[in-house]
Short mmCIF file of C-alpha atoms in Angstrom, two decimals:
data_model
loop_
_atom_site.label_atom_id
_atom_site.label_comp_id
_atom_site.label_asym_id
_atom_site.label_seq_id
_atom_site.Cartn_x
_atom_site.Cartn_y
_atom_site.Cartn_z
CA MET A 26 53.01 159.58 172.29
CA ALA A 27 55.24 156.53 172.22
CA TYR A 28 55.72 154.47 175.35
CA ASP A 29 58.95 154.71 177.28
CA ILE A 30 61.68 152.54 175.88
CA GLU A 31 61.67 150.39 179.02
CA ILE A 32 58.01 149.49 178.40
CA ILE A 33 58.67 148.78 174.73
CA LEU A 34 61.62 146.52 175.53
CA ASN A 35 59.60 144.62 178.15
CA ARG A 36 57.00 143.94 175.47
CA GLN A 37 59.68 142.73 173.07
CA LEU A 38 60.94 140.34 175.74
CA ALA A 39 57.41 139.16 176.56
CA ASP A 40 56.84 138.49 172.88
CA CYS A 41 59.74 136.01 172.96
CA LEU A 42 58.58 134.06 176.03
CA SER A 43 56.42 130.97 176.35
CA ILE A 44 55.19 132.01 179.79
CA PRO A 45 52.22 134.38 180.23
CA VAL A 46 53.25 138.00 180.74
CA PHE A 47 51.11 141.07 181.40
CA ILE A 48 52.46 144.62 181.24
CA THR A 49 50.67 147.53 182.88
CA ASP A 50 51.17 151.24 183.28
CA THR A 51 51.58 152.81 186.72
CA LYS A 52 47.81 152.78 187.30
CA GLY A 53 47.41 149.11 186.42
CA ASN A 54 45.89 149.66 183.00
CA LEU A 55 46.85 146.71 180.80
CA LEU A 56 49.17 147.86 178.04
CA PHE A 57 50.10 144.49 176.60
CA TYR A 58 49.80 140.75 177.13
CA ASN A 59 51.59 138.08 175.15
CA GLU A 60 50.20 135.03 173.39
CA PRO A 61 50.53 132.65 176.37
CA ALA A 62 48.66 135.24 178.47
CA GLU A 63 45.85 135.29 175.94
CA GLU A 64 44.97 131.75 177.01
CA ILE A 65 44.60 132.85 180.64
CA LEU A 66 42.67 135.98 179.80
CA GLY A 67 40.51 134.27 177.21
CA LYS A 68 40.98 137.22 174.91
CA ARG A 69 43.40 138.16 172.14
CA PHE A 70 45.51 141.30 172.37
CA GLU A 71 44.90 141.79 168.68
CA ASP A 72 41.18 142.08 169.46
CA THR A 73 41.19 143.98 172.74
CA GLY A 74 44.26 146.20 172.56
CA GLU A 75 44.90 147.96 175.84
CA MET A 76 42.39 147.44 178.66
CA PRO A 77 41.51 149.73 181.58
CA VAL A 78 42.30 148.32 185.00
CA GLU A 79 38.60 148.30 185.93
CA ILE A 80 37.87 145.82 183.18
CA TRP A 81 40.76 143.40 183.08
CA SER A 82 41.14 143.11 186.85
CA THR A 83 37.60 141.71 187.18
CA ILE A 84 38.27 138.84 184.78
CA PHE A 85 40.27 136.85 187.32
CA LYS A 86 38.75 135.14 190.34
CA THR A 87 41.45 134.39 192.88
CA LYS A 88 41.29 132.39 196.12
CA GLU A 89 43.57 131.27 198.91
CA PHE A 90 44.09 127.53 199.31
CA ASP A 91 41.51 127.50 202.13
CA GLY A 92 38.91 128.78 199.67
CA SER A 93 38.72 132.33 201.00
CA ASP A 94 38.80 135.24 198.59
CA ILE A 95 42.04 137.15 198.20
CA HIS A 96 41.66 140.85 198.82
CA PRO A 97 42.86 142.73 195.71
CA LYS A 98 45.39 144.70 197.74
CA ASP A 99 47.13 141.42 198.62
CA LEU A 100 47.69 140.40 195.01
CA PRO A 101 51.33 140.72 193.90
CA LEU A 102 50.67 143.03 190.96
CA VAL A 103 48.58 145.41 193.06
CA LYS A 104 51.31 145.44 195.71
CA THR A 105 53.94 146.12 193.06
CA LEU A 106 51.93 149.04 191.73
CA THR A 107 51.50 150.40 195.23
CA GLU A 108 54.94 149.82 196.67
CA GLN A 109 57.09 149.72 193.50
CA LEU A 110 58.70 146.49 194.67
CA PRO A 111 58.69 142.91 193.36
CA PHE A 112 56.24 140.40 194.89
CA HIS A 113 55.40 136.73 194.49
CA LYS A 114 52.44 134.64 195.61
CA THR A 115 50.95 131.21 194.86
CA PHE A 116 47.17 130.92 194.93
CA LEU A 117 44.17 129.36 193.24
CA MET A 118 42.71 131.01 190.20
CA GLU A 119 39.42 130.07 188.66
CA SER A 120 39.84 129.44 184.97
CA LEU A 121 37.42 130.60 182.33
CA LEU A 122 35.90 127.11 182.40
CA GLY A 123 35.28 127.39 186.13
CA LYS A 124 38.08 125.03 187.14
CA SER A 125 40.47 126.09 189.91
CA GLU A 126 44.10 126.13 188.92
CA LYS A 127 47.18 126.58 191.08
CA ILE A 128 49.00 129.68 189.87
CA SER A 129 52.14 131.46 190.99
CA LEU A 130 52.40 135.10 190.13
CA THR A 131 55.61 137.11 190.09
CA SER A 132 55.42 140.83 189.56
CA TYR A 133 58.11 143.45 189.29
CA PRO A 134 58.13 147.21 188.80
CA ILE A 135 59.55 148.79 185.66
CA ILE A 136 61.85 151.48 186.96
CA GLY A 137 63.71 153.31 184.21
CA ARG A 138 67.28 154.52 184.02
CA THR A 139 66.46 157.74 185.78
CA GLY A 140 64.67 155.98 188.61
CA LYS A 141 61.21 156.85 187.32
CA PHE A 142 58.45 154.30 187.95
CA LEU A 143 56.91 153.49 184.58
CA GLY A 144 54.70 150.45 185.12
CA ALA A 145 54.75 146.81 186.13
CA VAL A 146 55.09 143.32 184.73
CA ALA A 147 53.17 140.28 185.99
CA ILE A 148 54.35 136.78 185.08
CA PHE A 149 52.00 133.86 185.65
CA TRP A 150 53.50 130.45 186.38
CA ARG A 151 51.03 127.60 185.95
CA GLN A 152 51.74 124.94 188.57
CA LYS A 153 51.52 121.29 187.54
CA GLU A 154 48.98 119.20 189.41
CA GLU A 155 50.69 116.89 191.88
CA MET B 18 68.47 175.88 160.02
CA LYS B 19 71.77 175.09 158.32
CA ILE B 20 73.07 171.56 158.75
CA THR B 21 76.54 170.32 157.84
CA LEU B 22 77.49 166.67 157.94
CA TRP B 23 81.09 166.41 159.14
CA GLY B 24 81.01 162.69 159.86
CA VAL B 25 78.52 160.05 158.76
CA ARG B 26 80.40 156.76 159.24
CA GLY B 27 79.69 154.36 162.08
CA SER B 28 81.87 152.48 164.51
CA ILE B 29 85.40 153.48 163.41
CA PRO B 30 86.92 156.06 161.07
CA THR B 31 87.53 154.55 157.66
CA SER B 32 89.25 157.16 155.55
CA GLY B 33 90.71 155.82 152.32
CA PRO B 34 90.23 155.62 148.60
CA ASP B 35 87.30 153.21 148.92
CA THR B 36 85.30 155.56 151.16
CA ARG B 37 86.20 158.87 149.57
CA HIS B 38 82.70 159.71 148.35
CA TYR B 39 80.56 158.95 151.42
CA GLY B 40 83.36 159.76 153.83
CA GLY B 41 85.11 157.94 156.63
CA ASN B 42 84.66 160.19 159.64
CA THR B 43 82.42 159.11 162.52
CA PRO B 44 79.33 161.11 163.53
CA CYS B 45 79.53 164.85 163.89
CA ILE B 46 76.85 167.24 162.65
CA GLU B 47 76.85 171.02 162.84
CA VAL B 48 73.50 172.77 163.12
CA SER B 49 73.39 176.56 163.06
CA GLU B 50 70.79 179.30 163.16
CA ASP B 51 70.93 183.00 164.07
CA GLY B 52 74.54 182.76 165.26
CA TRP B 53 73.86 179.79 167.53
CA THR B 54 75.62 176.49 166.94
CA LEU B 55 74.71 172.97 167.97
CA ILE B 56 77.03 170.05 167.41
CA LEU B 57 75.42 166.64 167.32
CA ASP B 58 77.91 164.03 168.50
CA ALA B 59 81.64 164.39 168.64
CA GLY B 60 83.03 161.70 166.38
CA SER B 61 86.15 162.07 164.29
CA GLY B 62 84.26 164.45 161.97
CA MET B 63 84.88 167.05 164.66
CA GLN B 64 88.38 167.55 163.28
CA ARG B 65 86.95 168.82 159.98
CA LEU B 66 84.43 170.94 161.84
CA ASN B 67 87.31 172.64 163.69
CA SER B 68 88.61 174.26 160.55
CA SER B 69 85.35 175.88 159.51
CA ILE B 70 83.26 176.52 162.58
CA LYS B 71 82.37 180.12 163.35
CA LEU B 72 81.65 180.61 167.02
CA GLU B 73 80.15 184.06 166.91
CA ASN B 74 78.44 184.17 170.28
CA LYS B 75 81.22 182.55 172.34
CA ARG B 76 78.99 179.64 173.16
CA VAL B 77 78.67 176.23 171.61
CA ASP B 78 76.43 173.32 172.61
CA ILE B 79 77.47 169.72 172.00
CA LEU B 80 74.63 167.20 172.12
CA LEU B 81 75.83 163.63 172.60
CA THR B 82 73.44 160.80 171.80
CA HIS B 83 75.58 158.35 173.78
CA LEU B 84 79.14 157.79 174.80
CA HIS B 85 80.29 155.00 172.52
CA PHE B 86 83.74 155.89 171.30
CA ASP B 87 82.79 156.65 167.70
CA HIS B 88 80.55 159.43 169.04
CA ILE B 89 83.07 161.07 171.38
CA GLN B 90 86.49 160.39 169.92
CA GLY B 91 86.74 163.86 168.39
CA LEU B 92 85.79 165.68 171.56
CA GLY B 93 89.32 166.04 172.91
CA PHE B 94 90.38 167.76 169.70
CA PHE B 95 87.62 170.37 169.65
CA LYS B 96 89.33 173.73 169.74
CA ALA B 97 86.62 175.49 171.73
CA LEU B 98 87.43 173.32 174.76
CA PHE B 99 90.87 174.92 174.92
CA ASN B 100 89.68 178.51 174.58
CA PRO B 101 89.13 180.21 177.97
CA GLU B 102 86.70 182.68 176.39
CA MET B 103 84.40 179.95 175.15
CA GLU B 104 81.36 178.67 176.97
CA VAL B 105 80.96 175.00 176.08
CA HIS B 106 77.83 173.10 177.05
CA ILE B 107 77.83 169.32 176.73
CA TRP B 108 74.47 167.56 176.86
CA GLY B 109 74.40 163.80 177.19
CA PRO B 110 72.21 160.92 178.35
CA ALA B 111 71.64 160.43 182.04
CA SER B 112 72.61 157.06 183.46
CA THR B 113 71.42 155.44 186.68
CA LEU B 114 74.83 154.75 188.11
CA THR B 115 77.38 157.31 186.96
CA SER B 116 77.33 160.99 186.17
CA LEU B 117 78.02 162.32 182.70
CA ARG B 118 81.17 163.98 184.05
CA SER B 119 82.45 160.72 185.44
CA ARG B 120 81.73 158.81 182.24
CA LEU B 121 83.32 161.44 179.98
CA GLY B 122 86.17 161.70 182.46
CA LYS B 123 87.20 158.16 181.56
CA TYR B 124 88.07 159.49 178.12
CA PHE B 125 89.54 162.76 179.37
CA SER B 126 92.25 161.11 181.45
CA PRO B 127 95.49 159.18 180.89
CA PRO B 128 96.23 156.79 179.35
CA LEU B 129 93.42 157.44 176.84
CA PHE B 130 93.96 161.20 176.68
CA PRO B 131 96.67 163.44 178.14
CA VAL B 132 94.41 166.26 179.33
CA HIS B 133 92.17 165.85 182.36
CA PHE B 134 88.62 167.15 182.23
CA ARG B 135 89.29 169.51 185.10
CA ASP B 136 92.19 171.12 183.21
CA LEU B 137 90.16 172.22 180.21
CA PRO B 138 90.37 176.04 180.13
CA CYS B 139 86.93 176.74 178.61
CA LYS B 140 83.86 177.50 180.67
CA LEU B 141 82.45 173.99 180.70
CA HIS B 142 78.87 173.09 181.60
CA LEU B 143 77.55 169.53 181.63
CA HIS B 144 73.86 168.69 181.35
CA GLU B 145 72.31 165.27 181.79
CA VAL B 146 69.15 164.75 179.78
CA GLU B 147 66.65 161.93 179.58
CA ASN B 148 63.16 162.18 178.09
CA SER B 149 63.53 165.95 178.19
CA THR B 150 62.61 169.18 176.45
CA PHE B 151 65.01 172.10 176.57
CA THR B 152 65.79 175.27 174.67
CA ILE B 153 69.10 176.51 173.28
CA GLY B 154 68.88 179.89 171.53
CA PRO B 155 66.40 179.50 168.65
CA PHE B 156 66.23 175.72 169.01
CA VAL B 157 63.68 173.68 170.95
CA ILE B 158 65.11 170.23 171.58
CA ASN B 159 63.36 167.03 172.60
CA SER B 160 65.45 164.09 173.72
CA ARG B 161 64.15 160.54 174.21
CA TYR B 162 65.80 157.29 175.09
CA VAL B 163 65.91 154.91 172.12
CA THR B 164 66.76 151.26 171.60
CA HIS B 165 70.55 150.90 171.54
CA LEU B 166 73.14 149.41 173.84
CA GLY B 167 73.70 151.52 176.95
CA PRO B 168 72.00 154.85 177.73
CA THR B 169 71.29 156.35 174.31
CA ILE B 170 69.05 159.21 173.31
CA GLY B 171 67.92 160.67 170.02
CA PHE B 172 67.13 164.31 169.38
CA ARG B 173 64.34 166.24 167.72
CA ILE B 174 65.47 169.80 166.99
CA SER B 175 62.94 172.41 165.98
CA ASP B 176 63.33 176.03 165.01
CA LYS B 177 60.86 178.50 163.53
CA HIS B 178 61.00 176.86 160.13
CA ALA B 179 61.83 173.20 160.29
CA VAL B 180 62.36 170.02 162.30
CA LEU B 181 65.51 167.93 162.21
CA SER B 182 65.47 164.47 163.84
CA TYR B 183 68.72 162.75 164.69
CA ILE B 184 68.79 159.08 165.70
CA PRO B 185 72.17 157.80 164.55
CA ASP B 186 72.34 154.58 166.58
CA HIS B 187 69.02 152.81 166.83
CA GLU B 188 67.54 149.34 166.55
CA PRO B 189 63.79 149.94 166.33
CA ALA B 190 63.09 146.50 164.86
CA LEU B 191 64.46 144.57 167.83
CA GLY B 192 62.06 141.81 168.83
CA PRO B 193 60.54 138.72 167.28
CA LYS B 194 57.99 140.59 165.18
CA GLY B 195 60.34 143.25 163.83
CA LEU B 196 59.25 146.83 163.36
CA SER B 197 55.98 147.69 165.11
CA LYS B 198 53.41 149.36 162.87
CA ASP B 199 51.89 151.00 165.96
CA LEU B 200 53.81 154.23 166.61
CA LYS B 201 53.13 153.96 170.36
CA TRP B 202 55.24 150.80 170.44
CA LEU B 203 57.93 152.08 168.12
CA SER B 204 61.11 153.35 169.72
CA GLY B 205 62.06 156.80 168.44
CA SER B 206 58.76 157.50 166.69
CA ASP B 207 58.09 160.61 168.79
CA LEU B 208 61.39 162.05 167.68
CA ALA B 209 60.90 161.37 164.00
CA LEU B 210 57.22 162.20 163.63
CA ASN B 211 56.62 164.32 160.51
CA SER B 212 60.13 165.74 160.59
CA ASP B 213 61.57 167.57 157.60
CA LEU B 214 64.82 165.64 157.78
CA LEU B 215 65.69 162.48 159.67
CA LEU B 216 69.29 161.34 160.00
CA HIS B 217 68.87 157.69 161.01
CA ASP B 218 70.97 154.61 161.52
CA GLY B 219 71.10 152.52 158.35
CA GLN B 220 74.25 150.57 159.06
CA PHE B 221 73.34 147.20 157.60
CA SER B 222 71.71 145.60 154.62
CA SER B 223 68.78 143.38 155.57
CA GLU B 224 70.96 140.31 154.93
CA GLU B 225 73.69 141.61 157.24
CA TYR B 226 71.17 142.51 159.93
CA LYS B 227 70.03 138.89 160.22
CA ASN B 228 73.37 138.06 161.82
CA LYS B 229 73.58 141.25 163.86
CA VAL B 230 70.27 141.39 165.69
CA GLY B 231 70.81 142.94 169.11
CA TRP B 232 73.90 144.91 168.08
CA GLY B 233 71.91 148.13 168.43
CA HIS B 234 71.77 149.07 164.76
CA CYS B 235 69.32 149.08 161.93
CA SER B 236 69.00 147.74 158.42
CA MET B 237 68.44 150.22 155.62
CA GLU B 238 65.09 148.57 154.94
CA ASP B 239 63.92 148.92 158.54
CA ALA B 240 65.14 152.52 158.71
CA THR B 241 63.19 153.34 155.57
CA ALA B 242 60.04 151.65 156.88
CA PHE B 243 60.49 153.42 160.24
CA ALA B 244 60.75 156.82 158.57
CA ALA B 245 57.75 156.14 156.34
CA LEU B 246 55.65 155.12 159.36
CA ALA B 247 56.65 158.33 161.13
CA GLY B 248 55.72 160.49 158.14
CA VAL B 249 59.24 161.79 157.61
CA LYS B 250 59.70 164.00 154.56
CA HIS B 251 63.37 163.30 153.89
CA LEU B 252 65.38 160.39 155.26
CA MET B 253 69.15 160.30 155.15
CA LEU B 254 70.59 156.92 156.04
CA PHE B 255 73.49 157.47 158.38
CA HIS B 256 76.17 155.63 160.39
CA HIS B 257 77.45 153.69 157.39
CA ASP B 258 79.09 150.40 158.21
CA PRO B 259 82.89 150.74 158.20
CA SER B 260 83.20 147.71 155.93
CA HIS B 261 81.02 149.25 153.21
CA THR B 262 82.92 150.85 150.35
CA ASP B 263 81.46 153.60 148.19
CA GLN B 264 80.71 151.03 145.53
CA GLN B 265 78.88 148.77 147.97
CA LEU B 266 76.90 151.68 149.41
CA ASP B 267 75.86 152.73 145.92
CA LYS B 268 74.56 149.23 145.24
CA LEU B 269 72.75 148.99 148.59
CA PHE B 270 71.16 152.37 147.95
CA ARG B 271 69.94 151.34 144.50
CA ASP B 272 68.34 148.25 146.04
CA ILE B 273 66.60 150.11 148.85
CA ASN B 274 65.55 153.09 146.74
CA HIS B 275 63.91 150.69 144.32
CA ILE B 276 61.55 149.32 146.98
CA LYS B 277 60.91 152.37 149.14
CA GLY B 278 57.75 153.66 147.45
CA GLY B 279 55.79 156.67 148.73
CA LYS B 280 56.72 160.33 148.53
CA MET B 281 59.52 160.35 151.08
CA LYS B 282 62.86 161.54 149.77
CA LEU B 283 65.65 159.08 150.49
CA ASP B 284 69.43 159.58 150.44
CA LEU B 285 72.56 158.14 151.89
CA ALA B 286 74.34 160.71 154.06
CA VAL B 287 77.52 162.03 152.45
CA GLU B 288 80.24 163.67 154.50
CA GLY B 289 80.58 167.37 153.73
CA THR B 290 76.96 167.83 152.67
CA GLU B 291 75.31 171.11 153.61
CA ILE B 292 71.57 171.26 153.98
CA ASN B 293 69.39 174.28 154.49
CA LEU B 294 66.04 173.22 155.87
CA PRO B 295 63.49 173.22 154.43
CA LYS B 296 65.34 173.87 151.18
CA VAL B 297 68.02 171.28 150.33
CA VAL B 298 71.25 172.56 148.77
CA LYS B 299 74.21 170.35 147.92
#
């Protein structure tokens, strides 16, 4: 079964961008991530293909600026999946090398022509150190 | 399933000596079985359809892939719309903002057309479809949105014997990496999968397509690769570019047929062709 055209076109757009983009289905399962996102995830889409939400969501360690953990339900992508609305948040994310990095995350729902909720897109913006 | 190609040209009618063989009328396909008739798109080919169509059961169903003018310009001249005994069903893509009636009403109103939608004497029924499955007489029809400009669907039409896929306006190779080899990520693949006959956009040569990426259409090479990936048995390239003469189309076909490989049968659609699926008769 082919994906909805709105999902396919989001992937085509992500493929053209130099910013990291993740695309999920309505449950949060990872359908696609582009090359810049591979650097964040530490994995190649060519190697992993799609990833269940239980697996890919545990790869990231996120913290508030005061060092406290961020509850998953407060992460923009989780909120987008729950509320079908766009969200944005800046936080610290521990890189694969264990270094904390300031990241902004924008997420938006993919809502097709007929109003059907089809999935979500998360865009990671790496903040330059001041 | 009997299929008649009444219009195979894209964009604008191009009747003339240079297009006499392939034909100059824009998309209109008649599909019939057991006294039921489907009409796929309502381009200028509808005028030729008018003179031959047999409407035995007082019902006809028009399936519109989208509302670009080359796909609806014949609609106002379809005789069944002006027959009060006829039941006419028009199926077209749903849009977020405006109803099918409202969008078609822009055509069926002055100054574009003298007759208002509401004044058509037939028994008119409008149906908005999306990623849908529905039944008309002996036909089971799947519609899916495909990559084109504006709300556009393709159709997969099955009867007891055969499957016809119809994707006349389609740009499946849109994107930096071109055509996906993974069917899940390939627009229209569900519609075309293992079909007996696919009528598919093949408007451009690969050279022309380089300058027309994003226009919503397909190169002959991409269409052929798309059909091969989907396991299509017979591909007819459709929606010929209005600037292509018969001579140019012959040359383009020789080039593409030379590289196609595999078992798939490949043709350029020719106006007036009749096809009986699964047996092909010219």
